[in-house]
Coordinates of C-alpha atoms in Angstrom, one line a residue:
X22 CA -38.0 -14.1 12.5
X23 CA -41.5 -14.0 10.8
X24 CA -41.6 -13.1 6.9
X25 CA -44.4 -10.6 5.7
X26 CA -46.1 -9.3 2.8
X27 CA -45.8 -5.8 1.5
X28 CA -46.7 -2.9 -0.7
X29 CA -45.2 0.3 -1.3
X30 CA -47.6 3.4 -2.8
X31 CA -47.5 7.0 -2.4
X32 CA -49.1 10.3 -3.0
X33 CA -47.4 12.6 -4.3
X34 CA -44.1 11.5 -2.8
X35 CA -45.7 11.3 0.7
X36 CA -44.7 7.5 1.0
X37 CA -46.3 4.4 2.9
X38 CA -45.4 0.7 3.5
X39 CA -49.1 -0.9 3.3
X40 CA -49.4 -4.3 5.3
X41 CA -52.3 -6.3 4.7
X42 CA -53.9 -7.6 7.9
X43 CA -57.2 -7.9 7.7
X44 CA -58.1 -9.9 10.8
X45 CA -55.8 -7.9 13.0
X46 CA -53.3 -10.9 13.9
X47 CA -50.1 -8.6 13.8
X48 CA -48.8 -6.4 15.9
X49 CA -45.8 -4.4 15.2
X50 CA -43.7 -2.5 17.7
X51 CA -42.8 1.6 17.6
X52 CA -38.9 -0.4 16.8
X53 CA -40.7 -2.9 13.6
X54 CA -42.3 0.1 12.8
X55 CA -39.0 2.4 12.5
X56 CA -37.2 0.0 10.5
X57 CA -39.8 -0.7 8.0
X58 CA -40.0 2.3 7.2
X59 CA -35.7 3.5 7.3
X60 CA -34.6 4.6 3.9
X61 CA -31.1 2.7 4.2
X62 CA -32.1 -0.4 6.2
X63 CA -35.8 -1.4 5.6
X64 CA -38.2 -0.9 2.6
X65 CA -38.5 3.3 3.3
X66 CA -41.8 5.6 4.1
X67 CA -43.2 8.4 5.4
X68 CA -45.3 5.8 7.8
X69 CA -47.3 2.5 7.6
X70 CA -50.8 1.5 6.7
X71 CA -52.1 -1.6 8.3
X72 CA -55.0 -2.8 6.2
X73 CA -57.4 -4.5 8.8
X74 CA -61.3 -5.1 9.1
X75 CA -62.9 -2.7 12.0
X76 CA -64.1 -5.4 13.8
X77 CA -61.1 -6.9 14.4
X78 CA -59.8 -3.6 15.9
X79 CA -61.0 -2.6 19.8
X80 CA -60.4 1.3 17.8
X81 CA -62.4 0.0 15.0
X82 CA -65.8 0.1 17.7
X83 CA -65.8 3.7 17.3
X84 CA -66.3 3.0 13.4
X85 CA -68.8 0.3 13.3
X86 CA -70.2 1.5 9.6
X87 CA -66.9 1.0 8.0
X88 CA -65.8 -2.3 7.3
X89 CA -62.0 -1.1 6.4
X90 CA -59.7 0.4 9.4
X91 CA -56.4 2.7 8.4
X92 CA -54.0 1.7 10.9
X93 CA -51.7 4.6 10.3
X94 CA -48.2 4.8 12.1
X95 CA -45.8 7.7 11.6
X96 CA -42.3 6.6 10.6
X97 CA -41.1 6.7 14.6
X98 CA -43.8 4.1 15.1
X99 CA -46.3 6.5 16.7
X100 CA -50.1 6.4 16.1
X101 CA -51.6 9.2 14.3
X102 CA -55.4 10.3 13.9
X103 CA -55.5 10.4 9.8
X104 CA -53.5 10.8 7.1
X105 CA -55.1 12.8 3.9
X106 CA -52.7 10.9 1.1
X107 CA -52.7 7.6 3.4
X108 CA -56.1 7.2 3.1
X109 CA -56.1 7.7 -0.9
X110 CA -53.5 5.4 -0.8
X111 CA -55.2 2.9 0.8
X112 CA -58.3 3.5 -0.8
X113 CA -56.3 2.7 -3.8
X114 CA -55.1 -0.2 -2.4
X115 CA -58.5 -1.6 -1.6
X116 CA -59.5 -1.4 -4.8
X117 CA -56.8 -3.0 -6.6
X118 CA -56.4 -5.9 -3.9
X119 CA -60.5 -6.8 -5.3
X120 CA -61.2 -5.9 -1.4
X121 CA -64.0 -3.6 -2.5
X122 CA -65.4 -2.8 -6.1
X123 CA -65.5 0.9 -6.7
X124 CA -66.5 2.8 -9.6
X125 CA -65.7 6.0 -10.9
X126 CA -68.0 8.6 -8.5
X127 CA -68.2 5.9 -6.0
X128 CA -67.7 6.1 -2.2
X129 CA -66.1 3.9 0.1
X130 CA -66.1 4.6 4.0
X131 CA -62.4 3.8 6.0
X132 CA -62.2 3.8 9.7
X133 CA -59.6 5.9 11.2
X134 CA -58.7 7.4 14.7
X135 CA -60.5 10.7 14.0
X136 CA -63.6 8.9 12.5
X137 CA -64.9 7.4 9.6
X138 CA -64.2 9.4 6.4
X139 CA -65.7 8.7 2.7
X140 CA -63.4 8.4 -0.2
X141 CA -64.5 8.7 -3.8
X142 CA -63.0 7.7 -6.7
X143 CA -62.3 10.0 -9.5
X144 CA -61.0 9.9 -12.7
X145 CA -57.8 11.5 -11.4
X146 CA -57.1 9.4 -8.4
X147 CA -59.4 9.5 -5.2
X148 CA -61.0 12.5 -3.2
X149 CA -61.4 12.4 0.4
X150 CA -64.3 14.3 3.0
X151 CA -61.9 15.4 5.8
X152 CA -65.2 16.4 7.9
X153 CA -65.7 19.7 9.7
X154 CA -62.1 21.3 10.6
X155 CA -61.7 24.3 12.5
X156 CA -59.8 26.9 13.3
X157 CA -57.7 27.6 16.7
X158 CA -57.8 30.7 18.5
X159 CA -54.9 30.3 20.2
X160 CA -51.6 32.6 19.9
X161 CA -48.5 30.0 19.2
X162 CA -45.1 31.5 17.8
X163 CA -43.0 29.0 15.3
X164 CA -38.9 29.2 15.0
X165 CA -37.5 27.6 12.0
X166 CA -33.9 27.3 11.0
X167 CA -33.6 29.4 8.1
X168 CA -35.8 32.1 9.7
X169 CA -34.6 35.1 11.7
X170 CA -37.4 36.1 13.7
X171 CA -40.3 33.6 15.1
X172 CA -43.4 33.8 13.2
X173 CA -46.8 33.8 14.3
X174 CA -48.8 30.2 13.5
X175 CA -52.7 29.6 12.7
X176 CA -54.1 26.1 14.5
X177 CA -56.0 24.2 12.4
X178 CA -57.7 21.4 13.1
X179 CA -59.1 18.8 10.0
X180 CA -58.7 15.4 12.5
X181 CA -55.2 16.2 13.3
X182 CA -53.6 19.2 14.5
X183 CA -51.7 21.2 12.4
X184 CA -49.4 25.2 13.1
X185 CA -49.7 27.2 9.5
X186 CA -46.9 29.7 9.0
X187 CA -47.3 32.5 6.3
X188 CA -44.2 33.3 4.7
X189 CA -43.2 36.5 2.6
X190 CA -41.6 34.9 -0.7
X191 CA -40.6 31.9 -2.4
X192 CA -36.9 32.8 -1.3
X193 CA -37.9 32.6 2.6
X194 CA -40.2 29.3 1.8
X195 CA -36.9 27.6 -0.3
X196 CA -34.3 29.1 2.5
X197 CA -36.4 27.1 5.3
X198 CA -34.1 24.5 6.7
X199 CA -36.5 21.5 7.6
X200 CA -33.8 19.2 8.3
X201 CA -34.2 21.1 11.6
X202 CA -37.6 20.3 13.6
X203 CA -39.4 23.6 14.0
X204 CA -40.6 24.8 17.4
X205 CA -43.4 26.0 18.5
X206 CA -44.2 28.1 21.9
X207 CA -46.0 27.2 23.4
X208 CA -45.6 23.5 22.4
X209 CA -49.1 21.4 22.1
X210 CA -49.1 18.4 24.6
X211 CA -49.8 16.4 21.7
X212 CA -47.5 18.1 19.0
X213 CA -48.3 19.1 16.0
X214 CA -48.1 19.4 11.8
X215 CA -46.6 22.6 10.7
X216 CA -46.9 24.1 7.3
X217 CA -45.0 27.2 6.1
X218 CA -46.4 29.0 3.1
X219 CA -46.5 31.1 -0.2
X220 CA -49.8 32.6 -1.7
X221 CA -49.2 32.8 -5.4
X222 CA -49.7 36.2 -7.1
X223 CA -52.5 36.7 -7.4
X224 CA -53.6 34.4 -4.7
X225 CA -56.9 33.6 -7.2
X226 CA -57.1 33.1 -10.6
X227 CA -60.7 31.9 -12.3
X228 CA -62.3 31.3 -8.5
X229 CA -59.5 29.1 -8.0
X230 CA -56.9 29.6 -4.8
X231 CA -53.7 29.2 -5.1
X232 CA -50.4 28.3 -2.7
X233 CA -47.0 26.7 -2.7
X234 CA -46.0 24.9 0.8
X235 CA -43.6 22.6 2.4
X236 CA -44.5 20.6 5.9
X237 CA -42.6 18.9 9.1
X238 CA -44.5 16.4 10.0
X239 CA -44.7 15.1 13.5
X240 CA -42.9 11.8 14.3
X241 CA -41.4 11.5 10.3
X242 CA -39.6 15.3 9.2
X243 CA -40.1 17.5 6.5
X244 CA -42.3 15.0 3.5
X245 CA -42.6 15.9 0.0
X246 CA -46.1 15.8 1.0
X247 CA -49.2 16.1 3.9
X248 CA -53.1 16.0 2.3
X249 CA -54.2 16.9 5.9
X250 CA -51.5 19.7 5.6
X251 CA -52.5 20.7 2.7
X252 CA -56.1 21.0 3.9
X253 CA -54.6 22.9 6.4
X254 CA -52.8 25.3 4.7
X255 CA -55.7 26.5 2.1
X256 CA -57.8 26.7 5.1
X257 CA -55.6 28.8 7.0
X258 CA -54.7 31.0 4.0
X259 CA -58.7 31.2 3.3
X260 CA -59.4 32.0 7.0
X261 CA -57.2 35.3 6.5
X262 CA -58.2 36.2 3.3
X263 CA -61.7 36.6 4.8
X264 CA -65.3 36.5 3.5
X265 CA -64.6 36.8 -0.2
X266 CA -61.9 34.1 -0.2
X267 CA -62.8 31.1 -2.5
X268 CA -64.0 27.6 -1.4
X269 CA -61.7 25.9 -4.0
X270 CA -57.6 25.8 -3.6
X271 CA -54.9 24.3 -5.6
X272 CA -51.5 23.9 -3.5
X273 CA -48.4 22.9 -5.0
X274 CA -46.2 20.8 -2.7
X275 CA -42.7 19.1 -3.4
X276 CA -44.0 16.4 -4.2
X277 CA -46.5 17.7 -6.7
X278 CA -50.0 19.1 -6.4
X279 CA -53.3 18.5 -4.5
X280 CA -56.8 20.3 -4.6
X281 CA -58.9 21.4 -2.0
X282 CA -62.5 22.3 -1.7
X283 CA -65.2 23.6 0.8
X284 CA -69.0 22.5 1.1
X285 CA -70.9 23.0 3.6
X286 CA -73.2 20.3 5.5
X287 CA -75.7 20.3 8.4
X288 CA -72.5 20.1 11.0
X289 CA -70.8 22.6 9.3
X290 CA -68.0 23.4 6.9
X291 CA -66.5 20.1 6.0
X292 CA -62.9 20.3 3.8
X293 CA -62.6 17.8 0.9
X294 CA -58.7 17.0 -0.6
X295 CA -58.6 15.4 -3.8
X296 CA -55.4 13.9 -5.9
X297 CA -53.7 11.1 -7.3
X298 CA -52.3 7.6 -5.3
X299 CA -50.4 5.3 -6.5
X300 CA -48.9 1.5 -5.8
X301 CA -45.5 1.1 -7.1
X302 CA -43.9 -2.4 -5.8
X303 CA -44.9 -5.1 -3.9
X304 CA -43.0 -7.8 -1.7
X305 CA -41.6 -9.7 1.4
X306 CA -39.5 -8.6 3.8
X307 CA -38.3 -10.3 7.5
X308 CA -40.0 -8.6 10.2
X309 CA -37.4 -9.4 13.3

């Protein structure tokens, strides 16, 4: 049994063990990975970050221009593409570890497994380019315990697939019993985020968007928090409202609340998510 170094940090409640690794000497089963991150027998997250150079990654080749890789596993040990308030976190992390020197308005580039994505700092926390998302086509129905008919879901893809559900009230979006894992028909081979939420009234105030939300998140539950989700969400919620919908979105999550803004580039449309991260404890724990 093996002893290693940890830190805990979140964004807004959406919580991550972060294991620094740099030159990619550790490798931690789906089983590690699960009871890292069990609220009653390890330290407790939403998922882990592995901290490692790019080049010491064979998935790091596919992000030569970044020297910093996100190795992002859900709770269940499973590999996900990106994760908007991991990255912030770890972005965050980098910076207080003295791995890189960032400055307010600064960018830093992190590899992930849906590309490389720039993080700036800001003087609330960090701000993330998701890249081009887009929207899915395809018809998929969502049952959720605490609703009584199935409801129709938006694909949306910012890296990571994600279902958004549009719900009536704040009664229906509190009543939602997420202890339950939604389902969705038909179910994506690869699974999927799913988001249910509430436009506020009026949806925009000063050119701003506004929405409340709650998320299941594939391979960890219902999280006080999802960045990608939120991206998601306002984009969905934009997508219906149509041309004159606004490129800027606040959504308010358990957890707290994120911002969300659209620019466009050369390739397209890319969603940005913006919002606080923070390191709470460091430590060591026995990795059996």
């Amino acid at each position: 049994m093996s002893t290693i170094a940890f830190t805990k940090g979140h964004g807004t409640g959406n919580d991550f063990v972060i294991i620094a690794d740099p030159d990619g000497e550790l490798t931690l089963s789906d089983a590690q990975v699960a009871v890292l991150t069990d609220r009653r027998f390890g330290i407790g997250g939403d998922g882990i970050l592995r901290v490692v150079r790019s080049g010491a990654l064979s998935e790091g080749a596919s992000t030569p221009d970044a020297e910093w890789f996100m190795d992002y596993r859900n709770a269940d040990g499973s590999a996900a593409e990106m994760c908007g308030n991991g990255i912030r976190v770890y972005a965050k992390y980098l910076v207080e570890a003295g791995l890189v020197d960032l400055a307010v308005g600064e960018a830093v580039v992190i590899g992930t497994r849906a590309g490389t994505k720039a993080v700036t700092r800001t003087d609330a926390g960090f701000e993330v380019d998701l890249g081009v998302w887009r929207a899915d086509d395809a018809d998929v129905l969502v049952r959720a315990k605490g609703l009584p008919v199935a409801r129709p879901g938006q694909g949306i893809d910012v890296g990571n697939p994600h279902v958004v559900v549009a719900l009536s009230s704040g009664n229906e979006l509190e009543g939602l019993d997420l202890s339950v894992q939604p389902m969705l028909d038909p179910t994506p081979a690869a699974g999927a985020n799913i988001e249910f939420v509430v436009p506020a009234d009026p949806l925009v105030h000063a050119g701003v968007g506004s929405i409340r939300m709650r998320v299941f998140e594939r391979g960890v539950g219902e999280t006080l928090s999802c960045g990608t989700g939120v991206a998601a969400a306002a984009l969905a919620v934009r997508h219906w409202a149509g041309n004159a919908a606004p490129d800027r979105w606040s959504v308010d999550v358990p957890g707290g609340r994120l911002g969300v803004r659209v620019v466009t580039h050369q390739d397209g449309e890319h969603v940005l998510l913006s919002g606080p991260a923070s390191l709470v404890f460091s430590g060591e724990v026995a990795l059996a």
